[in-house]
CSV table of C-alpha atoms and ligand atoms in Angstrom, one decimal:
chain,number,residue,atom,x,y,z
A,153,MET,CA,22.0,34.2,-53.6
A,154,PRO,CA,18.2,34.0,-54.0
A,155,GLN,CA,17.3,33.9,-57.6
A,156,LYS,CA,14.7,36.5,-58.7
A,157,GLU,CA,12.3,35.4,-61.3
A,158,ARG,CA,13.8,35.7,-64.7
A,159,GLU,CA,12.9,38.7,-66.9
A,160,ARG,CA,10.8,37.8,-70.0
A,161,TRP,CA,9.9,39.3,-73.3
A,162,GLY,CA,6.3,40.6,-73.3
A,163,SER,CA,5.5,39.0,-76.6
A,164,GLY,CA,6.9,36.8,-79.4
A,165,LYS,CA,6.8,39.8,-81.7
A,166,GLY,CA,8.7,41.9,-79.2
A,167,PHE,CA,11.4,39.3,-79.0
A,168,LEU,CA,11.7,39.1,-82.8
A,169,LEU,CA,11.9,42.9,-83.1
A,170,ALA,CA,14.5,43.1,-80.4
A,171,ALA,CA,16.6,40.3,-82.0
A,172,LEU,CA,16.3,42.1,-85.4
A,173,GLY,CA,17.3,45.3,-83.6
A,174,SER,CA,20.5,43.6,-82.5
A,175,ALA,CA,21.2,42.1,-85.9
A,176,VAL,CA,20.4,45.2,-88.0
A,177,GLY,CA,23.1,47.7,-87.3
A,178,LEU,CA,26.0,49.6,-88.7
A,179,GLY,CA,27.1,46.2,-90.0
A,180,ASN,CA,24.2,46.1,-92.5
A,181,VAL,CA,24.6,49.6,-93.9
A,182,TRP,CA,28.0,51.0,-93.2
A,183,ARG,CA,30.0,47.7,-93.2
A,184,PHE,CA,28.1,45.6,-95.7
A,185,SER,CA,28.3,48.3,-98.4
A,186,TYR,CA,32.0,48.8,-98.3
A,187,VAL,CA,32.9,45.1,-97.8
A,188,ALA,CA,30.6,44.3,-100.8
A,189,GLY,CA,32.2,47.2,-102.7
A,190,GLU,CA,35.7,46.0,-102.1
A,191,ASN,CA,34.8,42.3,-102.8
A,192,GLY,CA,33.2,42.4,-106.2
A,193,GLY,CA,29.5,43.3,-105.5
A,194,GLY,CA,27.3,40.6,-106.9
A,195,ALA,CA,29.8,37.8,-106.5
A,196,PHE,CA,30.2,38.8,-102.8
A,197,LEU,CA,26.5,38.8,-102.3
A,198,LEU,CA,26.1,35.3,-103.6
A,199,VAL,CA,28.9,33.9,-101.3
A,200,TYR,CA,27.4,35.9,-98.4
A,201,LEU,CA,24.0,34.3,-98.9
A,202,GLY,CA,25.6,30.9,-98.8
A,203,MET,CA,27.4,31.7,-95.6
A,204,VAL,CA,24.2,33.1,-94.0
A,205,PHE,CA,22.4,29.8,-94.6
A,206,LEU,CA,25.2,27.3,-94.1
A,207,VAL,CA,26.8,28.9,-91.0
A,208,GLY,CA,24.6,31.8,-89.8
A,209,VAL,CA,21.2,30.2,-89.4
A,210,PRO,CA,22.5,26.9,-87.7
A,211,LEU,CA,24.6,28.9,-85.3
A,212,LEU,CA,21.9,31.4,-84.6
A,213,LEU,CA,19.4,28.6,-83.9
A,214,GLY,CA,21.9,26.9,-81.6
A,215,GLU,CA,22.5,30.1,-79.6
A,216,LEU,CA,18.8,30.8,-79.1
A,217,ALA,CA,18.3,27.2,-78.0
A,218,LEU,CA,21.3,27.4,-75.5
A,219,GLY,CA,19.8,30.5,-73.9
A,220,ARG,CA,16.3,29.3,-73.7
A,221,SER,CA,17.0,25.8,-72.4
A,222,THR,CA,19.5,26.9,-69.8
A,223,GLN,CA,17.6,30.1,-68.9
A,224,ARG,CA,21.0,31.7,-68.5
A,225,GLU,CA,22.7,34.6,-70.3
A,226,GLY,CA,25.6,34.2,-72.7
A,227,GLY,CA,28.5,33.6,-70.4
A,228,GLY,CA,26.4,31.5,-68.0
A,229,ALA,CA,24.8,28.9,-70.3
A,230,SER,CA,27.9,26.8,-70.5
A,231,GLU,CA,28.1,26.7,-66.7
A,232,VAL,CA,24.8,24.9,-66.7
A,233,LEU,CA,25.5,22.3,-69.4
A,234,ALA,CA,29.2,21.7,-68.7
A,235,PRO,CA,29.8,22.8,-65.2
A,236,ALA,CA,33.4,23.2,-63.9
A,237,SER,CA,34.9,22.7,-67.4
A,238,HIS,CA,36.9,24.9,-69.7
A,239,TRP,CA,33.7,25.6,-71.6
A,240,THR,CA,32.6,28.1,-69.0
A,241,ARG,CA,35.5,30.3,-70.2
A,242,VAL,CA,34.1,30.2,-73.8
A,243,GLY,CA,31.0,32.0,-72.4
A,244,LEU,CA,33.1,34.4,-70.6
A,245,LEU,CA,35.1,35.2,-73.7
A,246,GLY,CA,31.9,36.2,-75.4
A,247,VAL,CA,31.1,38.6,-72.6
A,248,VAL,CA,34.5,40.2,-72.9
A,249,VAL,CA,34.4,40.5,-76.7
A,250,ALA,CA,30.9,41.9,-76.8
A,251,SER,CA,32.2,44.6,-74.5
A,252,LEU,CA,35.2,45.1,-76.7
A,253,ILE,CA,33.0,45.5,-79.8
A,254,LEU,CA,30.8,48.0,-78.0
A,255,ILE,CA,33.8,50.0,-77.0
A,256,TYR,CA,34.5,51.0,-80.6
A,257,TYR,CA,31.0,50.5,-82.0
A,258,ALA,CA,29.8,53.4,-79.8
A,259,VAL,CA,32.6,55.6,-81.2
A,260,ILE,CA,31.3,55.1,-84.8
A,261,ALA,CA,27.7,55.4,-83.6
A,262,GLY,CA,28.7,58.7,-82.2
A,263,TRP,CA,29.9,59.9,-85.6
A,264,VAL,CA,26.6,58.8,-87.1
A,265,LEU,CA,24.7,60.8,-84.5
A,266,LYS,CA,26.8,63.9,-85.2
A,267,TYR,CA,25.9,63.6,-88.9
A,268,LEU,CA,22.2,63.1,-88.1
A,269,VAL,CA,22.2,66.3,-86.0
A,270,LEU,CA,24.1,68.2,-88.8
A,271,TYR,CA,21.4,67.2,-91.3
A,272,LEU,CA,18.6,68.0,-88.9
A,273,ARG,CA,20.0,71.5,-88.4
A,274,ASN,CA,20.6,71.8,-92.1
A,275,ALA,CA,24.2,72.6,-91.3
A,276,THR,CA,26.1,70.4,-93.7
A,277,PRO,CA,27.0,73.2,-96.1
A,278,GLU,CA,28.9,75.1,-93.3
A,279,PHE,CA,30.3,71.9,-92.0
A,280,ALA,CA,31.8,70.9,-95.3
A,281,VAL,CA,32.9,74.3,-96.8
A,282,ALA,CA,36.3,72.8,-97.6
A,283,GLY,CA,34.8,69.4,-98.8
A,284,PHE,CA,33.4,66.4,-97.1
A,285,ALA,CA,36.7,64.5,-96.7
A,286,PRO,CA,38.6,67.2,-94.8
A,287,ALA,CA,35.5,68.0,-92.7
A,288,PHE,CA,35.1,64.4,-91.7
A,289,HIS,CA,38.8,64.0,-90.9
A,290,ASN,CA,38.8,67.3,-88.9
A,291,PHE,CA,35.8,66.2,-86.9
A,292,ILE,CA,37.1,62.8,-85.9
A,293,ALA,CA,40.5,64.3,-85.1
A,294,HIS,CA,39.0,66.7,-82.6
A,295,PRO,CA,40.0,65.8,-79.1
A,296,ILE,CA,36.7,66.4,-77.4
A,297,GLU,CA,33.7,66.6,-79.8
A,298,PRO,CA,33.6,62.9,-80.9
A,299,LEU,CA,33.8,61.9,-77.3
A,300,ALA,CA,30.7,63.9,-76.5
A,301,TRP,CA,28.7,62.1,-79.2
A,302,GLN,CA,30.0,58.8,-78.1
A,303,LEU,CA,28.9,59.6,-74.6
A,304,VAL,CA,25.4,60.4,-75.8
A,305,VAL,CA,25.2,57.1,-77.5
A,306,MET,CA,26.4,55.2,-74.4
A,307,ALA,CA,24.1,57.1,-72.1
A,308,LEU,CA,21.1,56.2,-74.3
A,309,ALA,CA,22.1,52.6,-74.3
A,310,MET,CA,22.6,52.6,-70.5
A,311,VAL,CA,19.1,54.1,-69.9
A,312,ILE,CA,17.4,51.6,-72.2
A,313,VAL,CA,19.2,48.6,-70.8
A,314,ALA,CA,18.6,49.8,-67.2
A,315,ARG,CA,14.9,49.9,-67.8
A,316,GLY,CA,14.9,46.1,-68.4
A,317,VAL,CA,14.2,43.5,-70.9
A,318,GLU,CA,10.5,44.2,-71.5
A,319,ARG,CA,10.3,47.9,-70.6
A,320,GLY,CA,13.6,48.9,-72.1
A,321,ILE,CA,15.0,46.7,-74.9
A,322,GLU,CA,11.7,45.4,-76.1
A,323,ALA,CA,9.8,48.7,-75.8
A,324,ILE,CA,12.4,50.6,-77.8
A,325,SER,CA,12.5,47.9,-80.4
A,326,MET,CA,8.7,47.9,-80.8
A,327,LEU,CA,8.9,51.6,-81.3
A,328,LEU,CA,12.0,52.0,-83.5
A,329,MET,CA,12.1,48.8,-85.7
A,330,PRO,CA,8.9,49.5,-87.7
A,331,ALA,CA,10.2,53.1,-88.1
A,332,LEU,CA,13.4,51.7,-89.4
A,333,GLY,CA,11.6,49.5,-92.0
A,334,LEU,CA,9.6,52.5,-93.2
A,335,LEU,CA,12.7,54.7,-93.5
A,336,LEU,CA,14.5,52.1,-95.5
A,337,LEU,CA,11.5,51.6,-97.8
A,338,ALA,CA,11.3,55.4,-98.4
A,339,LEU,CA,14.9,55.5,-99.3
A,340,ALA,CA,14.6,52.5,-101.6
A,341,ILE,CA,11.7,54.1,-103.5
A,342,HIS,CA,13.6,57.3,-103.9
A,343,SER,CA,16.7,55.3,-105.1
A,344,ALA,CA,14.7,53.7,-107.9
A,345,THR,CA,14.2,57.2,-109.4
A,346,LEU,CA,17.9,57.9,-109.7
A,347,PRO,CA,19.7,57.7,-113.1
A,348,GLY,CA,22.3,55.3,-111.7
A,349,PHE,CA,19.7,52.9,-110.4
A,350,GLN,CA,20.2,50.2,-113.0
A,351,ARG,CA,24.0,50.3,-112.7
A,352,GLY,CA,23.7,50.1,-108.9
A,353,VAL,CA,21.4,47.1,-109.1
A,354,ALA,CA,23.6,45.4,-111.6
A,355,PHE,CA,26.6,46.0,-109.4
A,356,LEU,CA,24.9,44.4,-106.4
A,357,LEU,CA,23.0,41.6,-108.1
A,358,LEU,CA,24.9,40.5,-111.1
A,359,PRO,CA,27.7,38.3,-110.0
A,360,ASP,CA,31.1,38.6,-111.7
A,361,TRP,CA,31.9,34.9,-111.8
A,362,ALA,CA,35.6,35.5,-112.1
A,363,ALA,CA,35.7,37.1,-108.6
A,364,LEU,CA,34.6,33.8,-107.1
A,365,THR,CA,38.0,32.4,-107.6
A,366,GLN,CA,39.5,34.8,-105.0
A,367,PRO,CA,39.6,33.2,-101.5
A,368,ARG,CA,39.4,36.5,-99.7
A,369,ILE,CA,35.8,36.8,-100.8
A,370,TYR,CA,34.8,33.8,-98.8
A,371,LEU,CA,36.6,35.0,-95.8
A,372,ALA,CA,35.1,38.5,-96.0
A,373,ALA,CA,31.6,37.0,-96.4
A,374,LEU,CA,31.9,34.8,-93.4
A,375,GLY,CA,33.3,37.5,-91.1
A,376,GLN,CA,30.5,39.8,-92.3
A,377,ALA,CA,27.8,37.2,-91.7
A,378,PHE,CA,29.0,36.8,-88.1
A,379,PHE,CA,29.1,40.5,-87.5
A,380,SER,CA,25.9,41.4,-89.2
A,381,ILE,CA,23.7,38.7,-87.6
A,382,GLY,CA,25.5,39.4,-84.3
A,383,LEU,CA,26.7,35.8,-83.6
A,384,ALA,CA,29.2,34.3,-81.3
A,385,MET,CA,29.1,36.9,-78.6
A,386,GLY,CA,26.3,35.5,-76.5
A,387,VAL,CA,23.8,38.2,-77.6
A,388,MET,CA,21.5,35.6,-79.1
A,389,VAL,CA,22.0,33.3,-76.1
A,390,THR,CA,21.1,36.1,-73.8
A,391,TYR,CA,18.0,37.2,-75.8
A,392,GLY,CA,17.0,33.5,-76.0
A,393,SER,CA,17.2,33.2,-72.3
A,394,TYR,CA,14.2,35.6,-71.9
A,395,LEU,CA,12.0,33.2,-73.9
A,396,THR,CA,9.6,30.5,-72.8
A,397,GLN,CA,8.9,27.2,-74.4
A,398,SER,CA,5.9,28.7,-76.3
A,399,HIS,CA,8.1,30.1,-79.1
A,400,ARG,CA,9.2,28.1,-82.1
A,401,LEU,CA,12.9,28.7,-82.5
A,402,PRO,CA,13.7,27.5,-86.1
A,403,GLY,CA,11.2,29.9,-87.6
A,404,ALA,CA,12.6,32.7,-85.4
A,405,ALA,CA,16.2,32.0,-86.5
A,406,VAL,CA,15.2,32.1,-90.2
A,407,VAL,CA,13.2,35.3,-89.8
A,408,ILE,CA,16.1,37.0,-88.0
A,409,ALA,CA,18.8,35.9,-90.4
A,410,LEU,CA,16.6,36.6,-93.5
A,411,GLY,CA,15.4,39.9,-92.2
A,412,ASP,CA,19.0,41.0,-91.5
A,413,THR,CA,20.1,39.9,-95.0
A,414,LEU,CA,17.2,41.6,-96.7
A,415,PHE,CA,18.0,44.8,-94.8
A,416,ALA,CA,21.6,44.8,-96.0
A,417,VAL,CA,20.6,44.1,-99.6
A,418,ILE,CA,18.0,46.9,-99.7
A,419,ALA,CA,20.5,49.2,-98.0
A,420,GLY,CA,22.9,48.3,-100.8
A,421,LEU,CA,20.2,49.1,-103.4
A,422,VAL,CA,19.9,52.5,-101.8
A,423,ILE,CA,23.7,53.2,-101.6
A,424,PHE,CA,25.1,51.9,-104.8
A,425,PRO,CA,22.7,53.6,-107.3
A,426,ALA,CA,23.3,56.9,-105.4
A,427,VAL,CA,27.1,56.4,-105.7
A,428,PHE,CA,26.9,55.5,-109.4
A,429,SER,CA,24.5,58.3,-110.2
A,430,PHE,CA,27.1,60.8,-109.2
A,431,GLY,CA,30.0,59.1,-110.9
A,432,LEU,CA,31.8,58.0,-107.7
A,433,ASP,CA,33.5,54.8,-106.8
A,434,PRO,CA,31.8,52.2,-104.5
A,435,ALA,CA,35.0,50.6,-103.3
A,436,GLN,CA,35.9,53.4,-100.9
A,437,GLY,CA,36.3,51.6,-97.7
A,438,PRO,CA,34.8,52.6,-94.3
A,439,ALA,CA,34.6,56.3,-95.4
A,440,LEU,CA,31.8,55.4,-97.8
A,441,ALA,CA,29.0,56.5,-95.3
A,442,PHE,CA,30.7,59.6,-94.0
A,443,ILE,CA,32.4,61.1,-97.1
A,444,VAL,CA,31.0,59.6,-100.3
A,445,LEU,CA,27.4,59.6,-99.4
A,446,PRO,CA,27.2,63.1,-97.9
A,447,GLU,CA,28.9,64.2,-101.1
A,448,VAL,CA,26.2,62.4,-103.1
A,449,PHE,CA,23.5,64.0,-101.0
A,450,SER,CA,24.9,67.4,-101.5
A,451,GLN,CA,24.6,67.1,-105.3
A,452,MET,CA,21.2,65.3,-105.3
A,453,LYS,CA,17.9,67.1,-105.7
A,454,GLY,CA,16.2,66.8,-102.3
A,455,GLY,CA,19.5,65.5,-100.9
A,456,ALA,CA,19.0,67.3,-97.5
A,457,MET,CA,15.9,65.2,-96.9
A,458,VAL,CA,17.5,62.0,-98.1
A,459,GLY,CA,20.6,62.6,-96.0
A,460,THR,CA,18.5,63.2,-92.9
A,461,THR,CA,16.5,60.0,-93.5
A,462,PHE,CA,19.7,58.0,-94.1
A,463,PHE,CA,21.4,59.1,-90.9
A,464,LEU,CA,18.2,58.8,-88.9
A,465,LEU,CA,18.0,55.2,-90.1
A,466,LEU,CA,21.7,54.6,-89.3
A,467,THR,CA,21.3,56.1,-85.8
A,468,ILE,CA,18.4,53.8,-85.0
A,469,ALA,CA,20.1,50.8,-86.3
A,470,ALA,CA,23.3,51.5,-84.4
A,471,LEU,CA,21.5,52.2,-81.1
A,472,THR,CA,19.4,49.0,-81.0
A,473,SER,CA,22.6,47.0,-81.7
A,474,ALA,CA,24.6,48.9,-79.1
A,475,VAL,CA,21.8,48.0,-76.6
A,476,SER,CA,22.2,44.3,-77.4
A,477,LEU,CA,25.9,44.4,-76.9
A,478,LEU,CA,25.6,46.2,-73.5
A,479,GLU,CA,23.0,43.7,-72.4
A,480,VAL,CA,25.5,40.8,-72.6
A,481,PRO,CA,27.9,42.0,-69.8
A,482,VAL,CA,25.0,43.5,-67.9
A,483,ALA,CA,23.1,40.2,-67.7
A,484,TYR,CA,26.3,38.4,-66.8
A,485,ALA,CA,27.1,40.8,-63.9
A,486,MET,CA,23.6,40.6,-62.6
A,487,HIS,CA,23.7,36.9,-62.3
A,488,ARG,CA,27.4,36.5,-61.4
A,489,PHE,CA,27.8,39.3,-58.9
A,490,GLY,CA,24.1,39.8,-58.0
A,491,TRP,CA,24.2,43.4,-59.1
A,492,SER,CA,21.0,45.3,-59.8
A,493,ARG,CA,20.2,46.0,-63.4
A,494,LYS,CA,20.6,49.7,-62.9
A,495,ARG,CA,24.0,49.3,-61.2
A,496,ALA,CA,25.2,46.9,-63.9
A,497,SER,CA,24.0,49.1,-66.8
A,498,VAL,CA,25.4,52.4,-65.5
A,499,GLY,CA,28.6,50.9,-64.1
A,500,LEU,CA,29.6,48.7,-67.0
A,501,GLY,CA,28.3,51.3,-69.6
A,502,SER,CA,30.5,54.0,-68.0
A,503,VAL,CA,33.6,51.7,-68.0
A,504,ILE,CA,32.9,50.8,-71.7
A,505,PHE,CA,32.6,54.5,-72.5
A,506,MET,CA,35.9,55.3,-70.8
A,507,LEU,CA,37.7,52.4,-72.6
A,508,GLY,CA,36.4,53.9,-75.8
A,509,ILE,CA,38.2,57.2,-75.3
A,510,PRO,CA,41.5,55.9,-76.6
A,511,ALA,CA,39.7,54.5,-79.7
A,512,SER,CA,38.3,58.0,-80.4
A,513,LEU,CA,41.5,59.8,-79.6
A,514,GLY,CA,43.4,57.5,-82.0
A,515,PHE,CA,42.1,59.7,-84.8
A,516,GLY,CA,43.4,62.8,-83.2
A,517,PRO,CA,46.0,63.4,-80.5
A,518,TRP,CA,46.9,59.8,-80.3
A,519,ALA,CA,47.1,59.2,-84.1
A,520,GLY,CA,50.7,58.1,-83.7
A,521,LEU,CA,49.7,55.0,-81.7
A,522,THR,CA,49.3,52.0,-84.0
A,523,ALA,CA,49.0,48.2,-83.5
A,524,MET,CA,48.4,45.1,-85.6
A,525,GLY,CA,50.5,46.2,-88.6
A,526,GLY,CA,50.1,50.0,-88.7
A,527,ARG,CA,46.4,50.1,-87.8
A,528,GLY,CA,45.0,52.8,-85.6
A,529,ILE,CA,43.5,52.0,-82.2
A,530,LEU,CA,39.9,51.6,-83.4
A,531,ASP,CA,40.9,49.6,-86.6
A,532,ALA,CA,43.1,47.3,-84.5
A,533,MET,CA,40.2,46.6,-82.1
A,534,ASP,CA,37.8,45.9,-85.0
A,535,PHE,CA,40.4,43.7,-86.7
A,536,VAL,CA,41.1,41.6,-83.6
A,537,ALA,CA,37.4,41.4,-82.7
A,538,VAL,CA,36.0,40.6,-86.1
A,539,ASN,CA,38.7,38.6,-87.8
A,540,ILE,CA,40.0,36.6,-84.8
A,541,LEU,CA,37.8,36.6,-81.7
A,542,LEU,CA,34.5,36.4,-83.5
A,543,PRO,CA,35.4,33.3,-85.6
A,544,LEU,CA,37.3,31.8,-82.7
A,545,ASN,CA,34.3,32.0,-80.4
A,546,GLY,CA,32.0,30.9,-83.2
A,547,LEU,CA,34.1,27.9,-83.7
A,548,LEU,CA,34.0,27.0,-80.0
A,549,ILE,CA,30.2,27.5,-79.8
A,550,ALA,CA,29.7,25.3,-82.8
A,551,LEU,CA,31.9,22.6,-81.3
A,552,PHE,CA,30.0,22.8,-78.1
A,553,LEU,CA,26.7,22.5,-79.9
A,554,GLY,CA,27.7,19.7,-82.1
A,555,TRP,CA,30.0,17.6,-79.8
A,556,ILE,CA,29.4,18.4,-76.2
A,557,TRP,CA,25.7,19.0,-75.9
A,558,ARG,CA,23.9,15.7,-76.0
A,559,ARG,CA,22.4,15.3,-79.5
A,560,ARG,CA,18.9,14.5,-78.2
A,561,ASP,CA,18.9,17.4,-75.8
A,562,ALA,CA,20.3,19.8,-78.3
A,563,LEU,CA,17.7,18.9,-80.9
A,564,ALA,CA,14.9,19.1,-78.5
A,565,ALA,CA,16.1,22.5,-77.3
A,566,CYS,CA,16.0,23.7,-80.9
A,567,ASP,CA,12.4,22.4,-81.4
A,568,LEU,CA,13.8,20.1,-84.1
A,569,HIS,CA,14.0,16.5,-82.9
A,570,GLU,CA,15.0,13.7,-85.3
A,571,SER,CA,13.5,15.2,-88.3
A,572,ARG,CA,15.3,15.8,-91.6
A,573,LEU,CA,15.8,19.4,-90.6
A,574,GLY,CA,17.1,18.2,-87.2
A,575,ARG,CA,19.7,16.0,-88.8
A,576,PHE,CA,20.7,18.8,-91.2
A,577,TRP,CA,21.1,21.2,-88.2
A,578,HIS,CA,23.2,18.7,-86.2
A,579,PHE,CA,25.4,17.9,-89.2
A,580,SER,CA,26.0,21.6,-89.7
A,581,VAL,CA,27.0,22.4,-86.2
A,582,ARG,CA,29.1,19.3,-85.9
A,583,TYR,CA,30.9,19.5,-89.3
A,584,THR,CA,30.1,22.2,-91.7
A,585,VAL,CA,30.3,25.2,-89.4
A,586,PRO,CA,33.5,24.2,-87.5
A,587,LEU,CA,35.2,23.4,-90.7
A,588,LEU,CA,34.3,26.6,-92.6
A,589,VAL,CA,35.0,28.7,-89.6
A,590,ALA,CA,38.3,27.0,-88.8
A,591,VAL,CA,39.5,27.8,-92.4
A,592,VAL,CA,38.6,31.4,-92.0
A,593,LEU,CA,40.3,31.6,-88.6
A,594,ILE,CA,43.5,30.1,-89.8
A,595,ARG,CA,43.6,32.4,-92.7
A,596,SER,CA,43.0,35.4,-90.5
A,597,VAL,CA,45.6,34.5,-88.0
A,598,TRP,CA,48.1,33.8,-90.7
A,599,TRP,CA,47.4,37.1,-92.3
A,600,SER,CA,47.7,39.1,-89.2
A,601,ALA,CA,51.0,37.4,-88.5
A,602,GLN,CA,52.4,38.7,-91.8
B,210,LIG,N1,24.9,43.0,-85.7
B,210,LIG,C1,25.2,44.4,-85.5
B,210,LIG,C2,25.5,45.1,-86.7
B,210,LIG,O1,25.2,44.6,-87.8
B,210,LIG,C3,26.3,44.5,-84.5
B,210,LIG,C4,26.2,43.6,-83.4
B,210,LIG,C5,25.2,43.5,-82.5
B,210,LIG,C6,27.1,42.5,-83.1
B,210,LIG,N2,25.5,42.4,-81.6
B,210,LIG,C7,26.6,41.8,-82.1
B,210,LIG,C8,28.3,42.1,-83.7
B,210,LIG,C9,27.3,40.7,-81.6
B,210,LIG,C10,29.0,41.0,-83.3
B,210,LIG,C11,28.5,40.3,-82.2
B,210,LIG,O2,25.9,46.2,-86.7
């Protein structure tokens, strides 16, 4: 098969914004806030920061380096460095799990879009005459409506990915990511005027030292770091493969990880003060964004405006992440089967949409179907993906980086060489990351077997 010239990012800034677009998603706002709420607020944040720097940054740097040095997408990079070995299956596992995550990610992104449109039409009062909780549950239980929103999300992702790396993914990131930053800033400024601001800040920033003795905090923090940065699924390998040697990877890895973390923290500073100002409980689980916050907005002065801003922000964040998840199987199919980008995007996007139908129906007509200890279909998918497959693949990637890839080549690919930083990176991917991730994985598997 004649190899066409590889697609490229148009600029270093475009690459950074696209990578940030992948990292910043539902995970930073929707997932981070409820996981932090359930795991002790400030104490969780502290452990989370530790995980980002000990595990997140080294792995992120390694993934970018794998992609750039092999010039192959996630799923293909291991074929170059360890041909005809079992390692090629590790890459393939990433492709499969990225698709699995997108299957249910698009369902939740569809809910977000529905709420955005509600706020834009000023229609939340009619929507929630009987209260926000019943309204939300009625909506997700509907057999058709959530599917329509999910389809819109997938269609947008397919169009963007079909347009290509520079004209699709990069262009949309250049347009939407600065807007995302501004929306967050506006919400943060507004949050500082709320009566519950101090309590919210204290909840997020003051660690409750006693909570640090609970092992589940460490596990939750590591899983959240993987999901939020978007590691272990070949997304960053794929995005790295569209780079040339002219970029410095260590700086990029720090910017992406730090930017992602900053976004989550500021989102927390928007959400918790709002929740406390209206006397609600932050540890509400996944419903925080769809029930608690709309409730808060309905009582807040100017809440319609704040609600619109919030759901616009969440829609943008979810869309750019969905795009990155779709790019992984698309890039793989293009290389492996020689498909055109258009065919791969539309074909695989449609299949992923269809596989998402059961996840959505699991809240309505198929509510009786449960797996993994009474979980609904979507929850079971999220549980398996985030608690088992994500750490498993992360562990394997770290082992590959630290033990299989020749030390000299790996360091050079990371732009590190035998510097102090280089030695630290290599030690991390060789020992720290595998060890920490293995502990999490064993705990997760042990839990799910209960
Ligand atoms: N990071 C995104 C979020 O925070 C989701 C995401 C994008 C992701 N790419 C990923 C999660 C790869 C896991 C693996 O919402």
